[in-house]
Amino acid sequence: MAESAAFETGPAAAVELTALDIVLWGILPYVMVVVLVGGLIWRYKYDQFGWTTRSSQLYESRLLRIASPLFHFGLLAVIAGHFFGLVIPMTWTEAVGMSQEFYHFNALLVGGIAGAGTLGGILLLIYRRRTTGPVFMATTKNDKTMYVVLTAAIVFGLWTTLASVFEGGHGHNYRETVAPWFRSLLIFQPDIAAMAVAPFSFHLHTLVGMSLFIIWPFTRLVHAFTAPFHYLFRPYIVYRSRDNSRGRGVGRTSARPGSRAKANSRASAVRNSRAPATRRGWSAVGTEDRDTRNR
C-alpha cells in the first residue's frame, strides 16, 4: 500500500497524501527544472547550429502572417496571466482594494481571450504545416511531438478557465491551492497538500505543462530563450538606394550639358591608367597574384 500522511492545508482541514502525490507535486517539479536547465546547457554547448526555429516562411507566408502573431502575442498574454495569478498572493491584491470577484472576472475575461487566441494561432500553424507540402516535408517527429504537447497544454488550460465560468461563484479558487503550491516550490518547501486538493483539471494542466518544459530544450521551442529583444534598442540601419539615385543625379547634372559624360570619361581614364596589363577577360581588382602566375 502507498504510504500516506496527514497535512494541513487551506481549503481542507487535513489531506491524506499518497506516495504518488509526493512524487508528482514534491519531486517532479524539481526534476523538470534540472532537465530544463541541463538540457539548455547541453543544447547550447553541443548543438548551437540547431538552436533555431527552422523557419519555413520561405515556403509559405500568407497563413504564417496571421497565425504566428496570433499565437505569439496570445502566448505572451497567457504567460503574463500565469505570472499574475501564481506569483502574486491573494492578500496583495486585496490589500490594494481588488476584490476576489473583480479579479476573478478579469482573469476569466482576459484569460479566455488570450487562451482562445493562442489556441487559434497554434491550430492555424498546425493546419499550415499539414497542408503545405514543403512545410510538411520539413516537419520532424520531434516537431510533431512538440505540437501535440503544446496544444494539449493550451487546451487543458483553456478548459480550466471555461470550467470556472460555468461553475460561477462555486468554482474552485486556484489562488488558494495551486498558487501557494507554486510559490512554495520557489523556497524549496513544497506545499504538496495544497496541490493535492486541487481539481483534476488543474492536475492535468500542470502535468502537461511540466511535460512541455521537460521536452522544451530538445525542440524548436528552444529559440524562446534567445528572442532578439535587442532589436528594440539597436540603432537604425541606413540603406543607400541604388537605381533611384541615377535619375536624381541626371536631373542635377542636366544644367551643365556634357558634364556627366566628361566626368565618366575622366574616371575611365584614371582607371585605365592605374590598371595593370592583364589578359583579356580578367578583372584587375584582386587578381594581381593570378595575373602573375599566368603570364
mmCIF file of C-alpha atoms in Angstrom:
data_model
loop_
_atom_site.group_PDB
_atom_site.id
_atom_site.type_symbol
_atom_site.label_atom_id
_atom_site.label_comp_id
_atom_site.label_asym_id
_atom_site.label_seq_id
_atom_site.Cartn_x
_atom_site.Cartn_y
_atom_site.Cartn_z
ATOM 1 C CA MET A 1 0.000 0.000 0.000
ATOM 2 C CA ALA A 2 1.102 3.544 -0.643
ATOM 3 C CA GLU A 3 2.366 5.365 2.352
ATOM 4 C CA SER A 4 0.269 8.327 3.393
ATOM 5 C CA ALA A 5 0.479 11.195 5.814
ATOM 6 C CA ALA A 6 -1.837 13.959 7.010
ATOM 7 C CA PHE A 7 -1.037 17.551 6.122
ATOM 8 C CA GLU A 8 -2.856 20.740 6.983
ATOM 9 C CA THR A 9 -3.982 22.903 4.101
ATOM 10 C CA GLY A 10 -6.182 25.907 3.497
ATOM 11 C CA PRO A 11 -9.287 24.562 1.743
ATOM 12 C CA ALA A 12 -9.319 21.280 3.674
ATOM 13 C CA ALA A 13 -8.676 20.560 7.315
ATOM 14 C CA ALA A 14 -6.457 17.570 6.601
ATOM 15 C CA VAL A 15 -5.369 15.794 3.451
ATOM 16 C CA GLU A 16 -4.176 12.215 3.169
ATOM 17 C CA LEU A 17 -1.178 12.303 0.863
ATOM 18 C CA THR A 18 -0.134 9.237 -1.094
ATOM 19 C CA ALA A 19 3.292 8.441 -2.437
ATOM 20 C CA LEU A 20 2.050 9.458 -5.894
ATOM 21 C CA ASP A 21 1.159 12.926 -4.586
ATOM 22 C CA ILE A 22 4.639 13.324 -3.145
ATOM 23 C CA VAL A 23 6.262 12.258 -6.414
ATOM 24 C CA LEU A 24 4.078 14.406 -8.662
ATOM 25 C CA TRP A 25 3.915 17.597 -6.607
ATOM 26 C CA GLY A 26 7.051 17.376 -4.473
ATOM 27 C CA ILE A 27 9.711 15.717 -6.657
ATOM 28 C CA LEU A 28 8.694 16.018 -10.308
ATOM 29 C CA PRO A 29 8.796 19.851 -10.403
ATOM 30 C CA TYR A 30 12.468 19.855 -9.401
ATOM 31 C CA VAL A 31 13.247 17.070 -11.871
ATOM 32 C CA MET A 32 11.633 19.252 -14.537
ATOM 33 C CA VAL A 33 13.856 22.212 -13.614
ATOM 34 C CA VAL A 34 17.003 20.060 -13.686
ATOM 35 C CA VAL A 35 16.138 18.649 -17.125
ATOM 36 C CA LEU A 36 15.187 22.091 -18.439
ATOM 37 C CA VAL A 37 18.358 23.857 -17.282
ATOM 38 C CA GLY A 38 20.644 20.917 -18.038
ATOM 39 C CA GLY A 39 19.075 20.444 -21.464
ATOM 40 C CA LEU A 40 19.539 24.099 -22.348
ATOM 41 C CA ILE A 41 23.196 23.985 -21.328
ATOM 42 C CA TRP A 42 23.772 20.778 -23.292
ATOM 43 C CA ARG A 43 21.951 22.127 -26.365
ATOM 44 C CA TYR A 44 23.916 25.366 -26.325
ATOM 45 C CA LYS A 45 27.225 23.561 -25.922
ATOM 46 C CA TYR A 46 26.793 20.772 -28.457
ATOM 47 C CA ASP A 47 24.088 21.959 -30.863
ATOM 48 C CA GLN A 48 24.434 25.689 -31.379
ATOM 49 C CA PHE A 49 23.761 25.360 -35.104
ATOM 50 C CA GLY A 50 20.494 23.592 -34.267
ATOM 51 C CA TRP A 51 19.420 26.350 -31.884
ATOM 52 C CA THR A 52 16.904 27.747 -34.356
ATOM 53 C CA THR A 53 13.231 27.791 -35.232
ATOM 54 C CA ARG A 54 13.933 26.208 -38.623
ATOM 55 C CA SER A 55 11.772 28.904 -40.182
ATOM 56 C CA SER A 56 9.521 27.837 -43.051
ATOM 57 C CA GLN A 57 8.458 31.320 -44.121
ATOM 58 C CA LEU A 58 10.186 30.783 -47.459
ATOM 59 C CA TYR A 59 7.706 28.030 -48.323
ATOM 60 C CA GLU A 60 4.503 29.775 -47.227
ATOM 61 C CA SER A 61 3.881 33.203 -45.723
ATOM 62 C CA ARG A 62 0.188 34.026 -46.184
ATOM 63 C CA LEU A 63 -1.104 31.920 -43.287
ATOM 64 C CA LEU A 64 2.068 32.482 -41.299
ATOM 65 C CA ARG A 65 1.472 36.237 -41.218
ATOM 66 C CA ILE A 66 -1.813 35.585 -39.408
ATOM 67 C CA ALA A 67 -1.062 32.523 -37.292
ATOM 68 C CA SER A 68 2.356 33.448 -35.926
ATOM 69 C CA PRO A 69 1.447 36.857 -34.382
ATOM 70 C CA LEU A 70 -1.840 35.435 -33.083
ATOM 71 C CA PHE A 71 -0.049 32.587 -31.348
ATOM 72 C CA HIS A 72 2.932 34.525 -30.004
ATOM 73 C CA PHE A 73 1.046 37.553 -28.696
ATOM 74 C CA GLY A 74 -1.611 35.293 -27.211
ATOM 75 C CA LEU A 75 1.076 33.219 -25.530
ATOM 76 C CA LEU A 76 2.688 36.328 -24.048
ATOM 77 C CA ALA A 77 -0.674 37.283 -22.540
ATOM 78 C CA VAL A 78 -1.118 33.750 -21.179
ATOM 79 C CA ILE A 79 2.329 33.839 -19.564
ATOM 80 C CA ALA A 80 1.574 37.225 -18.015
ATOM 81 C CA GLY A 81 -1.701 35.870 -16.644
ATOM 82 C CA HIS A 82 0.012 32.836 -15.136
ATOM 83 C CA PHE A 83 2.616 35.041 -13.507
ATOM 84 C CA PHE A 84 -0.014 37.366 -12.045
ATOM 85 C CA GLY A 85 -2.173 34.515 -10.768
ATOM 86 C CA LEU A 86 0.529 32.206 -9.406
ATOM 87 C CA VAL A 87 3.233 34.538 -8.123
ATOM 88 C CA ILE A 88 1.219 37.418 -6.644
ATOM 89 C CA PRO A 89 -0.575 36.326 -3.431
ATOM 90 C CA MET A 90 -4.267 36.940 -2.993
ATOM 91 C CA THR A 91 -3.599 39.064 0.096
ATOM 92 C CA TRP A 92 -1.605 41.527 -2.034
ATOM 93 C CA THR A 93 -4.448 42.172 -4.479
ATOM 94 C CA GLU A 94 -6.913 42.512 -1.615
ATOM 95 C CA ALA A 95 -4.572 44.989 0.086
ATOM 96 C CA VAL A 96 -4.765 47.333 -2.908
ATOM 97 C CA GLY A 97 -8.560 47.161 -2.977
ATOM 98 C CA MET A 98 -9.062 44.495 -5.653
ATOM 99 C CA SER A 99 -11.858 42.176 -4.602
ATOM 100 C CA GLN A 100 -11.802 38.495 -5.411
ATOM 101 C CA GLU A 101 -14.899 38.876 -7.609
ATOM 102 C CA PHE A 102 -13.271 41.647 -9.657
ATOM 103 C CA TYR A 103 -10.051 39.650 -10.005
ATOM 104 C CA HIS A 104 -11.972 36.535 -10.999
ATOM 105 C CA PHE A 105 -13.962 38.410 -13.657
ATOM 106 C CA ASN A 106 -10.861 39.980 -15.218
ATOM 107 C CA ALA A 107 -8.928 36.713 -15.059
ATOM 108 C CA LEU A 108 -11.710 34.895 -16.892
ATOM 109 C CA LEU A 109 -12.174 37.652 -19.470
ATOM 110 C CA VAL A 110 -8.507 38.288 -20.286
ATOM 111 C CA GLY A 111 -7.505 34.660 -19.788
ATOM 112 C CA GLY A 112 -10.314 33.434 -22.032
ATOM 113 C CA ILE A 113 -9.423 35.843 -24.842
ATOM 114 C CA ALA A 114 -5.700 35.101 -24.569
ATOM 115 C CA GLY A 115 -6.283 31.357 -24.429
ATOM 116 C CA ALA A 116 -8.642 31.403 -27.409
ATOM 117 C CA GLY A 117 -6.175 33.488 -29.419
ATOM 118 C CA THR A 118 -3.280 31.195 -28.564
ATOM 119 C CA LEU A 119 -5.302 28.099 -29.416
ATOM 120 C CA GLY A 120 -6.466 29.608 -32.698
ATOM 121 C CA GLY A 121 -2.889 30.527 -33.592
ATOM 122 C CA ILE A 122 -1.466 27.082 -32.876
ATOM 123 C CA LEU A 123 -4.292 25.386 -34.805
ATOM 124 C CA LEU A 124 -3.609 27.608 -37.810
ATOM 125 C CA LEU A 125 0.100 26.794 -37.584
ATOM 126 C CA ILE A 126 -0.674 23.072 -37.482
ATOM 127 C CA TYR A 127 -3.096 23.396 -40.416
ATOM 128 C CA ARG A 128 -0.479 25.293 -42.415
ATOM 129 C CA ARG A 129 2.191 22.716 -41.621
ATOM 130 C CA ARG A 130 -0.078 19.833 -42.591
ATOM 131 C CA THR A 131 -1.492 21.274 -45.816
ATOM 132 C CA THR A 132 1.610 22.979 -47.233
ATOM 133 C CA GLY A 133 3.754 20.335 -48.921
ATOM 134 C CA PRO A 134 7.261 21.746 -48.395
ATOM 135 C CA VAL A 135 6.461 22.727 -44.805
ATOM 136 C CA PHE A 136 5.104 19.261 -44.035
ATOM 137 C CA MET A 137 8.165 17.648 -45.623
ATOM 138 C CA ALA A 138 10.366 19.684 -43.265
ATOM 139 C CA THR A 139 8.389 18.578 -40.190
ATOM 140 C CA THR A 140 10.216 16.060 -37.990
ATOM 141 C CA LYS A 141 8.859 13.608 -35.416
ATOM 142 C CA ASN A 142 10.292 15.906 -32.802
ATOM 143 C CA ASP A 143 8.138 18.745 -34.158
ATOM 144 C CA LYS A 144 5.009 16.598 -34.140
ATOM 145 C CA THR A 145 5.554 15.611 -30.504
ATOM 146 C CA MET A 146 6.119 19.231 -29.549
ATOM 147 C CA TYR A 147 2.917 20.353 -31.284
ATOM 148 C CA VAL A 148 0.870 17.668 -29.526
ATOM 149 C CA VAL A 149 2.152 18.538 -26.043
ATOM 150 C CA LEU A 150 1.946 22.302 -26.626
ATOM 151 C CA THR A 151 -1.608 22.090 -27.961
ATOM 152 C CA ALA A 152 -2.640 19.854 -25.049
ATOM 153 C CA ALA A 153 -1.254 22.353 -22.537
ATOM 154 C CA ILE A 154 -3.232 25.180 -24.176
ATOM 155 C CA VAL A 155 -6.444 23.138 -24.399
ATOM 156 C CA PHE A 156 -6.326 21.984 -20.773
ATOM 157 C CA GLY A 157 -5.512 25.494 -19.600
ATOM 158 C CA LEU A 158 -8.498 26.872 -21.520
ATOM 159 C CA TRP A 159 -10.580 24.047 -20.082
ATOM 160 C CA THR A 160 -9.843 25.158 -16.510
ATOM 161 C CA THR A 161 -10.793 28.726 -17.464
ATOM 162 C CA LEU A 162 -14.105 27.739 -19.059
ATOM 163 C CA ALA A 163 -14.902 25.417 -16.146
ATOM 164 C CA SER A 164 -14.569 28.370 -13.784
ATOM 165 C CA VAL A 165 -17.072 30.307 -15.915
ATOM 166 C CA PHE A 166 -19.730 27.591 -15.773
ATOM 167 C CA GLU A 167 -19.193 26.890 -12.091
ATOM 168 C CA GLY A 168 -19.644 30.558 -11.243
ATOM 169 C CA GLY A 169 -19.181 31.565 -7.623
ATOM 170 C CA HIS A 170 -18.944 27.917 -6.582
ATOM 171 C CA GLY A 171 -15.910 27.300 -8.764
ATOM 172 C CA HIS A 172 -12.529 26.319 -7.456
ATOM 173 C CA ASN A 173 -10.230 29.160 -6.400
ATOM 174 C CA TYR A 174 -6.792 28.126 -7.633
ATOM 175 C CA ARG A 175 -5.219 31.016 -5.712
ATOM 176 C CA GLU A 176 -5.806 29.009 -2.526
ATOM 177 C CA THR A 177 -4.311 25.749 -3.807
ATOM 178 C CA VAL A 178 -2.231 25.831 -6.982
ATOM 179 C CA ALA A 179 -0.732 29.287 -6.372
ATOM 180 C CA PRO A 180 0.532 28.549 -2.807
ATOM 181 C CA TRP A 181 1.982 25.260 -4.058
ATOM 182 C CA PHE A 182 3.805 27.030 -6.875
ATOM 183 C CA ARG A 183 5.264 29.684 -4.572
ATOM 184 C CA SER A 184 6.307 27.034 -2.054
ATOM 185 C CA LEU A 185 8.423 25.386 -4.735
ATOM 186 C CA LEU A 186 10.455 28.578 -5.054
ATOM 187 C CA ILE A 187 11.566 28.365 -1.417
ATOM 188 C CA PHE A 188 12.167 24.578 -1.599
ATOM 189 C CA GLN A 189 9.334 23.809 0.815
ATOM 190 C CA PRO A 190 6.684 22.288 -1.466
ATOM 191 C CA ASP A 191 3.167 22.512 -0.083
ATOM 192 C CA ILE A 192 2.080 19.189 -1.545
ATOM 193 C CA ALA A 193 -1.236 19.141 0.285
ATOM 194 C CA ALA A 194 -2.335 22.415 -1.297
ATOM 195 C CA MET A 195 -1.883 20.993 -4.763
ATOM 196 C CA ALA A 196 -3.360 17.621 -3.850
ATOM 197 C CA VAL A 197 -6.785 19.127 -3.086
ATOM 198 C CA ALA A 198 -6.981 20.949 -6.428
ATOM 199 C CA PRO A 199 -9.430 19.544 -9.018
ATOM 200 C CA PHE A 200 -8.338 17.006 -11.596
ATOM 201 C CA SER A 201 -8.409 19.582 -14.410
ATOM 202 C CA PHE A 202 -5.697 21.610 -12.674
ATOM 203 C CA HIS A 203 -3.675 18.446 -12.042
ATOM 204 C CA LEU A 204 -3.854 17.524 -15.708
ATOM 205 C CA HIS A 205 -2.972 21.025 -16.900
ATOM 206 C CA THR A 206 0.008 21.160 -14.515
ATOM 207 C CA LEU A 207 1.341 17.741 -15.543
ATOM 208 C CA VAL A 208 1.089 18.544 -19.257
ATOM 209 C CA GLY A 209 2.771 21.894 -18.598
ATOM 210 C CA MET A 210 5.665 20.212 -16.813
ATOM 211 C CA SER A 211 5.970 17.718 -19.665
ATOM 212 C CA LEU A 212 6.222 20.637 -22.076
ATOM 213 C CA PHE A 213 9.093 22.176 -20.110
ATOM 214 C CA ILE A 214 10.865 18.812 -19.931
ATOM 215 C CA ILE A 215 10.954 18.433 -23.723
ATOM 216 C CA TRP A 216 11.483 22.174 -24.297
ATOM 217 C CA PRO A 217 15.322 22.144 -24.644
ATOM 218 C CA PHE A 218 15.199 19.379 -27.239
ATOM 219 C CA THR A 219 12.689 21.008 -29.601
ATOM 220 C CA ARG A 220 12.479 24.131 -31.733
ATOM 221 C CA LEU A 221 10.890 25.886 -28.737
ATOM 222 C CA VAL A 222 14.427 26.487 -27.516
ATOM 223 C CA HIS A 223 14.519 29.670 -29.619
ATOM 224 C CA ALA A 224 12.328 31.375 -26.998
ATOM 225 C CA PHE A 225 15.384 31.709 -24.734
ATOM 226 C CA THR A 226 17.234 33.702 -27.384
ATOM 227 C CA ALA A 227 14.462 36.023 -28.520
ATOM 228 C CA PRO A 228 16.014 39.051 -30.281
ATOM 229 C CA PHE A 229 14.827 41.667 -27.777
ATOM 230 C CA HIS A 230 17.922 43.738 -28.595
ATOM 231 C CA TYR A 231 16.252 44.601 -31.902
ATOM 232 C CA LEU A 232 14.059 47.002 -29.943
ATOM 233 C CA PHE A 233 17.063 49.005 -28.775
ATOM 234 C CA ARG A 234 19.554 48.750 -31.654
ATOM 235 C CA PRO A 235 20.313 51.875 -33.730
ATOM 236 C CA TYR A 236 18.718 52.398 -37.094
ATOM 237 C CA ILE A 237 20.377 50.861 -40.131
ATOM 238 C CA VAL A 238 20.779 53.311 -43.010
ATOM 239 C CA TYR A 239 20.466 51.884 -46.512
ATOM 240 C CA ARG A 240 21.618 53.650 -49.680
ATOM 241 C CA SER A 241 19.405 53.389 -52.719
ATOM 242 C CA ARG A 242 20.842 52.099 -55.978
ATOM 243 C CA ASP A 243 18.847 52.674 -59.161
ATOM 244 C CA ASN A 244 16.666 55.526 -57.926
ATOM 245 C CA SER A 245 19.674 57.770 -57.311
ATOM 246 C CA ARG A 246 20.587 57.710 -61.008
ATOM 247 C CA GLY A 247 17.526 59.613 -62.056
ATOM 248 C CA ARG A 248 18.130 62.286 -59.441
ATOM 249 C CA GLY A 249 21.788 62.519 -60.442
ATOM 250 C CA VAL A 250 20.858 63.095 -64.089
ATOM 251 C CA GLY A 251 18.494 65.844 -63.074
ATOM 252 C CA ARG A 252 21.189 67.646 -61.107
ATOM 253 C CA THR A 253 23.824 67.500 -63.844
ATOM 254 C CA SER A 254 21.461 68.365 -66.693
ATOM 255 C CA ALA A 255 22.076 72.065 -66.037
ATOM 256 C CA ARG A 256 25.561 71.634 -67.491
ATOM 257 C CA PRO A 257 25.421 69.747 -70.778
ATOM 258 C CA GLY A 258 28.162 67.203 -71.209
ATOM 259 C CA SER A 259 29.327 67.395 -67.573
ATOM 260 C CA ARG A 260 28.285 63.816 -66.820
ATOM 261 C CA ALA A 261 29.948 62.478 -69.954
ATOM 262 C CA LYS A 262 33.148 64.349 -69.117
ATOM 263 C CA ALA A 263 33.145 63.003 -65.572
ATOM 264 C CA ASN A 264 32.667 59.460 -66.820
ATOM 265 C CA SER A 265 35.469 59.819 -69.348
ATOM 266 C CA ARG A 266 37.877 61.187 -66.718
ATOM 267 C CA ALA A 267 37.006 58.337 -64.297
ATOM 268 C CA SER A 268 37.554 55.789 -67.075
ATOM 269 C CA ALA A 269 40.917 57.320 -67.923
ATOM 270 C CA VAL A 270 42.045 57.160 -64.295
ATOM 271 C CA ARG A 271 41.032 53.518 -64.021
ATOM 272 C CA ASN A 272 42.794 52.595 -67.224
ATOM 273 C CA SER A 273 45.995 54.372 -66.179
ATOM 274 C CA ARG A 274 46.101 52.559 -62.835
ATOM 275 C CA ALA A 275 45.052 49.120 -64.009
ATOM 276 C CA PRO A 276 47.888 46.686 -64.704
ATOM 277 C CA ALA A 277 48.193 44.932 -68.020
ATOM 278 C CA THR A 278 46.064 41.822 -67.751
ATOM 279 C CA ARG A 279 44.846 39.105 -70.027
ATOM 280 C CA ARG A 280 41.625 39.632 -71.912
ATOM 281 C CA GLY A 281 38.541 38.906 -69.802
ATOM 282 C CA TRP A 282 40.324 39.277 -66.456
ATOM 283 C CA SER A 283 39.379 41.821 -63.837
ATOM 284 C CA ALA A 284 42.253 43.805 -62.387
ATOM 285 C CA VAL A 285 40.642 44.016 -58.961
ATOM 286 C CA GLY A 286 42.052 41.423 -56.587
ATOM 287 C CA THR A 287 43.614 39.263 -59.290
ATOM 288 C CA GLU A 288 47.207 40.504 -59.341
ATOM 289 C CA ASP A 289 48.540 37.213 -57.993
ATOM 290 C CA ARG A 290 46.694 35.213 -60.611
ATOM 291 C CA ASP A 291 47.900 37.507 -63.372
ATOM 292 C CA THR A 292 51.495 36.978 -62.216
ATOM 293 C CA ARG A 293 51.121 33.218 -62.288
ATOM 294 C CA ASN A 294 49.506 33.148 -65.725
ATOM 295 C CA ARG A 295 51.966 35.401 -67.558
#
